[in-house]
GROMACS .gro file of C-alpha atoms in nm:
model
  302
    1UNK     CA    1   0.000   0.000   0.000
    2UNK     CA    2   0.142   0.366  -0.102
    3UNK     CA    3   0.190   0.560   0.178
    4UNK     CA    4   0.029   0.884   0.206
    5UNK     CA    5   0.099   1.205   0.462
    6UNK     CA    6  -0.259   1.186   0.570
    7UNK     CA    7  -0.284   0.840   0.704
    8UNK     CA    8   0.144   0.887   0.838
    9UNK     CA    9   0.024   1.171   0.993
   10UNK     CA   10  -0.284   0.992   1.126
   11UNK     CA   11  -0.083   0.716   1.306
   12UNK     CA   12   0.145   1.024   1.480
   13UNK     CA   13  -0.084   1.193   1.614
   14UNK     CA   14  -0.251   0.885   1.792
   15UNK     CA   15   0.049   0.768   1.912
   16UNK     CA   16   0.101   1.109   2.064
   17UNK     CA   17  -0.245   1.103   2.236
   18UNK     CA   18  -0.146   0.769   2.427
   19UNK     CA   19   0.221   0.814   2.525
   20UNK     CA   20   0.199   1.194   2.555
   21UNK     CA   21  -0.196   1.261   2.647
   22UNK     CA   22  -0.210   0.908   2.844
   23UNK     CA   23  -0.550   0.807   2.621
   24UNK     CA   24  -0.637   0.434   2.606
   25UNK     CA   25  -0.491   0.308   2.248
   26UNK     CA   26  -0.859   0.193   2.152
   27UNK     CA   27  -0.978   0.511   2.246
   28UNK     CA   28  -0.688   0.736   2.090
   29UNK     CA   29  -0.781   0.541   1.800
   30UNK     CA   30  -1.119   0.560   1.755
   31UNK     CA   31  -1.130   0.917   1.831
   32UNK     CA   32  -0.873   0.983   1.538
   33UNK     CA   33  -1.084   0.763   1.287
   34UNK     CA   34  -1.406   0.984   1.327
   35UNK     CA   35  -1.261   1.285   1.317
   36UNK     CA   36  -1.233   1.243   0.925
   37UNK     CA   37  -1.467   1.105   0.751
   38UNK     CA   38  -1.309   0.995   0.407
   39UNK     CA   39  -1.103   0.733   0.533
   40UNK     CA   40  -1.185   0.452   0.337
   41UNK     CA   41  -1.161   0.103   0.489
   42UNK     CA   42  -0.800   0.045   0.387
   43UNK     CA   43  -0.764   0.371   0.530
   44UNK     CA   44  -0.895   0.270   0.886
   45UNK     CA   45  -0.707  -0.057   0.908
   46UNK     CA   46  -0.358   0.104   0.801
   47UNK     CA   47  -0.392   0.329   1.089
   48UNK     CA   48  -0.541   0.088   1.376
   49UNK     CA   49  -0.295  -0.159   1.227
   50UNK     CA   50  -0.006   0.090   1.265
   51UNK     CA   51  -0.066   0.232   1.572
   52UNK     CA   52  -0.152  -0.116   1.763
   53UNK     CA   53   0.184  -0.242   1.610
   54UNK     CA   54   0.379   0.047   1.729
   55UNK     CA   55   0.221   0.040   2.093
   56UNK     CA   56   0.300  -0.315   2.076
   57UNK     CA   57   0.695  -0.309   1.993
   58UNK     CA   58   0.754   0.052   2.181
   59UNK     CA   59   1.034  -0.031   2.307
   60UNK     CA   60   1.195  -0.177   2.072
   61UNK     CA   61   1.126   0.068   1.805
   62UNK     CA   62   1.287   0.343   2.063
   63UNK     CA   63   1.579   0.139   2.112
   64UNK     CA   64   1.685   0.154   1.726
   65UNK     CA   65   1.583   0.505   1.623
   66UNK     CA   66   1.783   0.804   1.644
   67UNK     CA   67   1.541   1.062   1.804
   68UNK     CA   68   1.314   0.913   2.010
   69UNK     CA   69   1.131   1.245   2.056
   70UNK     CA   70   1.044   1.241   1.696
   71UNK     CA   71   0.710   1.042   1.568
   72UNK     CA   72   0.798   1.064   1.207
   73UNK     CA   73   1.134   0.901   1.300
   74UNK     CA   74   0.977   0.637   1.519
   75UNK     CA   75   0.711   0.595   1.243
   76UNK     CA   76   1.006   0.513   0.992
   77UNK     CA   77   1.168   0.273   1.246
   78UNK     CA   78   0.857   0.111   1.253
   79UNK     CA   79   0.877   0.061   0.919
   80UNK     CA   80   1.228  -0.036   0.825
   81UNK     CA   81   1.207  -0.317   1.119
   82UNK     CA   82   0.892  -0.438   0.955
   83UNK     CA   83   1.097  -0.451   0.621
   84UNK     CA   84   0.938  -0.198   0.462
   85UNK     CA   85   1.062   0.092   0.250
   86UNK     CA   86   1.046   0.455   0.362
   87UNK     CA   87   0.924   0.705   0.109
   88UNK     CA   88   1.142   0.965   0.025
   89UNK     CA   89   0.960   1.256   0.180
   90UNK     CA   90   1.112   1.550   0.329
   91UNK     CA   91   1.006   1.445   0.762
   92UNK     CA   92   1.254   1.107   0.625
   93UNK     CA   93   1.518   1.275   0.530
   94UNK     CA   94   1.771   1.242   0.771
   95UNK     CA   95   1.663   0.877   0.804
   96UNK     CA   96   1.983   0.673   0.834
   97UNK     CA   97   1.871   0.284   0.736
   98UNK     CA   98   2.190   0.144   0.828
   99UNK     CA   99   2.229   0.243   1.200
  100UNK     CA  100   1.857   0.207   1.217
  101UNK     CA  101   1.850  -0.156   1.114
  102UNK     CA  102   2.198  -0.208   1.294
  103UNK     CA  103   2.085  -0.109   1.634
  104UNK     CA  104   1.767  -0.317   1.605
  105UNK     CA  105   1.980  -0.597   1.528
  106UNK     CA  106   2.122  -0.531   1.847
  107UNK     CA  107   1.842  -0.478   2.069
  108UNK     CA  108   1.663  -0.801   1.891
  109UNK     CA  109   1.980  -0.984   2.150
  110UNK     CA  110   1.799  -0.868   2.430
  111UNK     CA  111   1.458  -1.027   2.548
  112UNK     CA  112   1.313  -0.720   2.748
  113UNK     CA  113   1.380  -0.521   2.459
  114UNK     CA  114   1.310  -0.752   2.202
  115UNK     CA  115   0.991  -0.866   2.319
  116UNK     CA  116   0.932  -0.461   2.435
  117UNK     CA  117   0.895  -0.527   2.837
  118UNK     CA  118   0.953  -0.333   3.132
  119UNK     CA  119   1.229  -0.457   3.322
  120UNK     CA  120   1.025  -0.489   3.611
  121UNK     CA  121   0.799  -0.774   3.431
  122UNK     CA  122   1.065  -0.950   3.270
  123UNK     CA  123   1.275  -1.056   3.546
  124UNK     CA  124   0.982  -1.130   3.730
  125UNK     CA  125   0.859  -1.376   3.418
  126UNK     CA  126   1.193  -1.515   3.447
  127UNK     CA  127   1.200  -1.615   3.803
  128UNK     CA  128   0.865  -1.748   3.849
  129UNK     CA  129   0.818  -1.942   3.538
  130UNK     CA  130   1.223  -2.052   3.440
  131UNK     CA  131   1.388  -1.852   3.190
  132UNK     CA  132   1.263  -2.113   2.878
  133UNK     CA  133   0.896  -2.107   2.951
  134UNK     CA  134   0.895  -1.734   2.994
  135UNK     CA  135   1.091  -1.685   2.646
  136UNK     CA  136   0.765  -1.884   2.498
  137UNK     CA  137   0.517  -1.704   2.693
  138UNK     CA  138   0.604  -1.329   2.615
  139UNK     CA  139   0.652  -1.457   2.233
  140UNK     CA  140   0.271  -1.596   2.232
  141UNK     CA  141   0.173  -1.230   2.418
  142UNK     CA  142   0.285  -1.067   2.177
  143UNK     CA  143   0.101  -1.204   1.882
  144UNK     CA  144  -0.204  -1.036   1.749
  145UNK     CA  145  -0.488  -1.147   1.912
  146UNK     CA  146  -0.813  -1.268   1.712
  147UNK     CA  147  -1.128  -1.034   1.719
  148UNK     CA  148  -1.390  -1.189   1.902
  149UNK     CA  149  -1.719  -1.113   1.938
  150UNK     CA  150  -1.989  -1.184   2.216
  151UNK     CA  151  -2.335  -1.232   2.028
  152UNK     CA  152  -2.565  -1.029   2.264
  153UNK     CA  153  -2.837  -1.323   2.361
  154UNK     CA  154  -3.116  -1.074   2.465
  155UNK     CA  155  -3.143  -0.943   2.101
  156UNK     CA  156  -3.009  -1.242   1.839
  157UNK     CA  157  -2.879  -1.548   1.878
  158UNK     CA  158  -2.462  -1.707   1.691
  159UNK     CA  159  -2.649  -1.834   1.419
  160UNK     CA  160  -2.834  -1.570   1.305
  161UNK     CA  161  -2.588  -1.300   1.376
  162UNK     CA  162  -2.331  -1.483   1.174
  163UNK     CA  163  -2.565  -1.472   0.900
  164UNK     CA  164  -2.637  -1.104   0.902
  165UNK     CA  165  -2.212  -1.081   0.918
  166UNK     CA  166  -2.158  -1.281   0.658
  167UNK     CA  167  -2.452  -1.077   0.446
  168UNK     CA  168  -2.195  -0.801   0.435
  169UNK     CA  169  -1.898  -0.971   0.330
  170UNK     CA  170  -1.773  -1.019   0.701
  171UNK     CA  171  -1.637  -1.438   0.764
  172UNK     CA  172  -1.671  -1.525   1.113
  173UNK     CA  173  -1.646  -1.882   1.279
  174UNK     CA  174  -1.777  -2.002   1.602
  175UNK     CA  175  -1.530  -2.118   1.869
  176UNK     CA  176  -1.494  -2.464   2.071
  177UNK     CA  177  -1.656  -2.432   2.415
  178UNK     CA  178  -1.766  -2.039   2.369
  179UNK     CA  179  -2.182  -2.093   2.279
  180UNK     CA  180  -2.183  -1.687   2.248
  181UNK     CA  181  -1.831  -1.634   2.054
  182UNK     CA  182  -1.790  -1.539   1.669
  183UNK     CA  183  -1.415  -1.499   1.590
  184UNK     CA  184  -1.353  -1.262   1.273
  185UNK     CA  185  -1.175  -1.399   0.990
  186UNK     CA  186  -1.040  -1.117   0.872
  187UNK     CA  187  -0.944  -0.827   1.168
  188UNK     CA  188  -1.126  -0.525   1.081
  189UNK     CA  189  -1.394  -0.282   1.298
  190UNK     CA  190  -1.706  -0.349   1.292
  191UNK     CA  191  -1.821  -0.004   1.525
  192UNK     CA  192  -1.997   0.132   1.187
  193UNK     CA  193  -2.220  -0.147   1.125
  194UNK     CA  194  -2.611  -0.126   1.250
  195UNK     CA  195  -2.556  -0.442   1.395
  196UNK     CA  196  -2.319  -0.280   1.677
  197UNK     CA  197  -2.495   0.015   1.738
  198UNK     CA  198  -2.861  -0.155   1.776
  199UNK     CA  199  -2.660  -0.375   2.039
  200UNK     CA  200  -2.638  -0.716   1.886
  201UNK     CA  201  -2.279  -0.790   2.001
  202UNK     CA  202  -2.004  -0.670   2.180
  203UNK     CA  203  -1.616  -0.714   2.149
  204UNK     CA  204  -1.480  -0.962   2.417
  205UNK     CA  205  -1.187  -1.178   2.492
  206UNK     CA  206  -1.274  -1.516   2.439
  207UNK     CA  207  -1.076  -1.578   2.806
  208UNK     CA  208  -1.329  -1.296   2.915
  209UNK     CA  209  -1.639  -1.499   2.789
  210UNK     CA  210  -1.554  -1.791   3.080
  211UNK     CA  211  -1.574  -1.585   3.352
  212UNK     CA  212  -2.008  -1.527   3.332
  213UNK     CA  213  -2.089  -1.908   3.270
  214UNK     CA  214  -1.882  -2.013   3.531
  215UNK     CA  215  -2.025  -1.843   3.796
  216UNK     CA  216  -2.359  -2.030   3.776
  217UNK     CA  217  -2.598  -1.792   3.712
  218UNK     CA  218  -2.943  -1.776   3.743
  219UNK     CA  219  -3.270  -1.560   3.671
  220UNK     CA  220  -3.314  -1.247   3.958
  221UNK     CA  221  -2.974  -1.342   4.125
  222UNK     CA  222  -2.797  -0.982   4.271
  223UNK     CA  223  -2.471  -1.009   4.132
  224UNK     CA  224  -2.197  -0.745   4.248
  225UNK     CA  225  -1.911  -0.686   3.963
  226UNK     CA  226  -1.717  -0.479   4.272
  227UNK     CA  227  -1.401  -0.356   3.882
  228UNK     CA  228  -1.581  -0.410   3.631
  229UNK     CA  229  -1.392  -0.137   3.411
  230UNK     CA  230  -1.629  -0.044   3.135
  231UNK     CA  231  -1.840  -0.350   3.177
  232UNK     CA  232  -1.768  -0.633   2.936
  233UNK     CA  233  -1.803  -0.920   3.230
  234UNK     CA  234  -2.154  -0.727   3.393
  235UNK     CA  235  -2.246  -0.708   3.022
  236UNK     CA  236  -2.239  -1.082   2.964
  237UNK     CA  237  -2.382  -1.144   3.317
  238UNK     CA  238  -2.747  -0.969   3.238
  239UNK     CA  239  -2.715  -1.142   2.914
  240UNK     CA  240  -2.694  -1.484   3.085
  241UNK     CA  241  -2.923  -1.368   3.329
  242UNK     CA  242  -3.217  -1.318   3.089
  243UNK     CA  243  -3.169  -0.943   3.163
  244UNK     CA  244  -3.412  -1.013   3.519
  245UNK     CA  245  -3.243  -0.917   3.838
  246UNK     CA  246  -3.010  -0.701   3.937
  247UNK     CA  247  -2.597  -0.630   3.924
  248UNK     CA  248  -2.416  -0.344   4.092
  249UNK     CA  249  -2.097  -0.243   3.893
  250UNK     CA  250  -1.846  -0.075   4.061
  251UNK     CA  251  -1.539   0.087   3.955
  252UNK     CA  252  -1.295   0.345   4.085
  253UNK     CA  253  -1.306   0.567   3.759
  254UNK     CA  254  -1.651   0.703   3.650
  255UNK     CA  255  -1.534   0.750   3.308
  256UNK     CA  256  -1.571   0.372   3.301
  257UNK     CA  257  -1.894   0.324   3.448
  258UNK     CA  258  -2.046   0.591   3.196
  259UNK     CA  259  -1.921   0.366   2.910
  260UNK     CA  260  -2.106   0.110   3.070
  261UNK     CA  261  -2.393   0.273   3.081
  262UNK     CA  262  -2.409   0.359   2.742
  263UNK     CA  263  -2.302  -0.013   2.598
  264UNK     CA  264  -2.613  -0.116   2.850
  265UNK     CA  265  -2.799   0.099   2.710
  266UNK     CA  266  -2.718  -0.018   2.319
  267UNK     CA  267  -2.732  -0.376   2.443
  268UNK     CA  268  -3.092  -0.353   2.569
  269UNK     CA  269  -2.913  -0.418   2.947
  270UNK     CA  270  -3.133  -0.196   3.212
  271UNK     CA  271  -3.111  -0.438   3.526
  272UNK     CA  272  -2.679  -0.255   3.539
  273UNK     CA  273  -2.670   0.039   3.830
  274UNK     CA  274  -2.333   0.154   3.824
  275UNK     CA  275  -2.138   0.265   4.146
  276UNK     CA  276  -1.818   0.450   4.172
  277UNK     CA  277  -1.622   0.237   4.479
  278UNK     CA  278  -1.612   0.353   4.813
  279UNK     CA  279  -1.596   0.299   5.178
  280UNK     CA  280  -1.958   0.321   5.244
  281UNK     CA  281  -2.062   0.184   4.937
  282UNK     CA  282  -1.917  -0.137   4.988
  283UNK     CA  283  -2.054  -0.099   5.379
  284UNK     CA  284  -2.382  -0.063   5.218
  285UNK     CA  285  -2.361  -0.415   4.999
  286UNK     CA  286  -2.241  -0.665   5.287
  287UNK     CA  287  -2.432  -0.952   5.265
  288UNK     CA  288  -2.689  -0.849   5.035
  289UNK     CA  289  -2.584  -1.061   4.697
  290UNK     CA  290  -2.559  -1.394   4.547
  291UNK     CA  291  -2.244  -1.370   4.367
  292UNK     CA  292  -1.992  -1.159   4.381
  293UNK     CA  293  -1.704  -1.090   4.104
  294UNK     CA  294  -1.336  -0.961   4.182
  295UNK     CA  295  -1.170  -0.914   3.865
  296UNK     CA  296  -0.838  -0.840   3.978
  297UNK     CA  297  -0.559  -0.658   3.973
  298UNK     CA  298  -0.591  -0.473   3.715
  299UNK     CA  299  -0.299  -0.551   3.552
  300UNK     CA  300  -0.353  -0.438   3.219
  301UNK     CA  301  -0.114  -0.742   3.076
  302UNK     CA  302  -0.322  -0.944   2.860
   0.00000   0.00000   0.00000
């Protein structure tokens, strides 16, 4: 694909709201992709692509460039380790390919930096799982995971949302022991389509999609989600709850809980009250429910 300023200049700028603005990539991202409207499709997966790879190999890409308080640099970095040519524009010029692709050779030598971890979590990989498993375990984190979706059983059901998918060109395939899970064949986003926005699925880890059926849920149960974050797990709850009962979900940032509210409210969820955590909250909740889920820490990890 021909690279043009637009979509380079796309990628930069999100990569400056999450390392210098501290916005959540998927946010950073989706914020950049609406505010123009005439990227194409190829457009919008160059960028997410781009930006998700470069979050993903930070480290490394600092450790070969030059000027590591230059995005157009990094961008090229990114590049040239991926193999790929940078155009001859005037941002590239003092691009130096040799002692780019000579000091990635080598930081590639070095696991923390290879794999791009903090030195904090590498040596404590190393020393609780043995130097060889924790080489394989950081390689398989590090992969791109699959999109997976969570068919939203108060509104459709995997069969028939697969259907309407695959009406618009979009492959999906059910997986092993996840009744609700439709894995995309082809990564791409899906938040334009009618069938996201009137609430038929959601985006979830397939690891995420355990946690609801193993709890043993049933109709008008109380269920306290005491960080559930922007609400995937609480989401799944109501939906294996029939939507009849009631879950409190808490979380220490409100920002969170007023996502929630609104992917309740596109999901056709309304037995959700949200809480923002506190002494006196939790006081209040002792002993009143039938399940309670701890998601924690938040680790962030993967």
């Amino acid at each position: 694909m021909k690279l043009h300023r637009t979509l380079v200049l796309a990628v930069t700028e999100t990569i400056h709201r999450i390392f210098s603005e501290g916005m959540y990539a998927d946010k950073a991202v989706e914020q950049v992709l609406k505010s123009n409207s005439r990227f194409g499709s190829r457009d919008r997966r160059f960028i997410a692509e781009n930006v998700y790879g470069m979050v993903r190999w930070w480290r490394l890409i600092n450790e070969s460039a030059e000027k590591k308080d230059d995005l157009f640099h990094l961008f090229a970095v990114w590049m040239l380790i991926k193999g790929e040519e940078v155009p001859d524009w005037d941002e590239f010029k003092t691009i130096n390919k040799e002692e780019i692709l000579s000091k990635h050779s080598e930081a590639n030598k070095i696991r923390k930096i290879r794999e791009s971890l903090p030195d904090w979590l590498d040596e404590l990989g190393s020393n609780e799982l043995g130097a060889e498993n924790w080489e394989a375990e950081v390689h398989e984190l590090n992969k791109e995971a699959q999109v997976v979706l969570r068919v939203n059983r108060i509104k459709t059901n995997a069969v028939q949302l697969k259907k309407l998918l695959q009406e618009q060109s979009i492959e999906t395939f059910p997986l092993g022991a996840h009744p609700d899970a439709l894995v995309l064949v082809k990564r791409q986003s899906l938040q334009q389509l009618n069938e996201y926005k009137q609430g038929l699925f959601e985006v979830q880890d397939a690891s995420s999609q355990l946690i609801a059926p193993f709890m043993e849920l049933q109709e008008n149960m109380t269920v306290v989600d005491a960080c559930a974050g922007a609400g995937g797990k609480s989401l799944h709850i109501a939906t294996m709850m029939q939507n009849r009962g009631r879950i409190i979900s808490m979380d220490v940032e409100e920002r969170k809980l007023l996502e929630l509210k609104k992917r309740a409210e596109r999901g056709g969820v309304n037995i959700i009250q949200t809480q923002l955590v506190n002494s006196s909250a939790i006081n209040k909740l002792k002993n009143s429910a039938d399940r309670l889920l701890l998601d924690v820490p938040c680790s962030g990890l993967g």
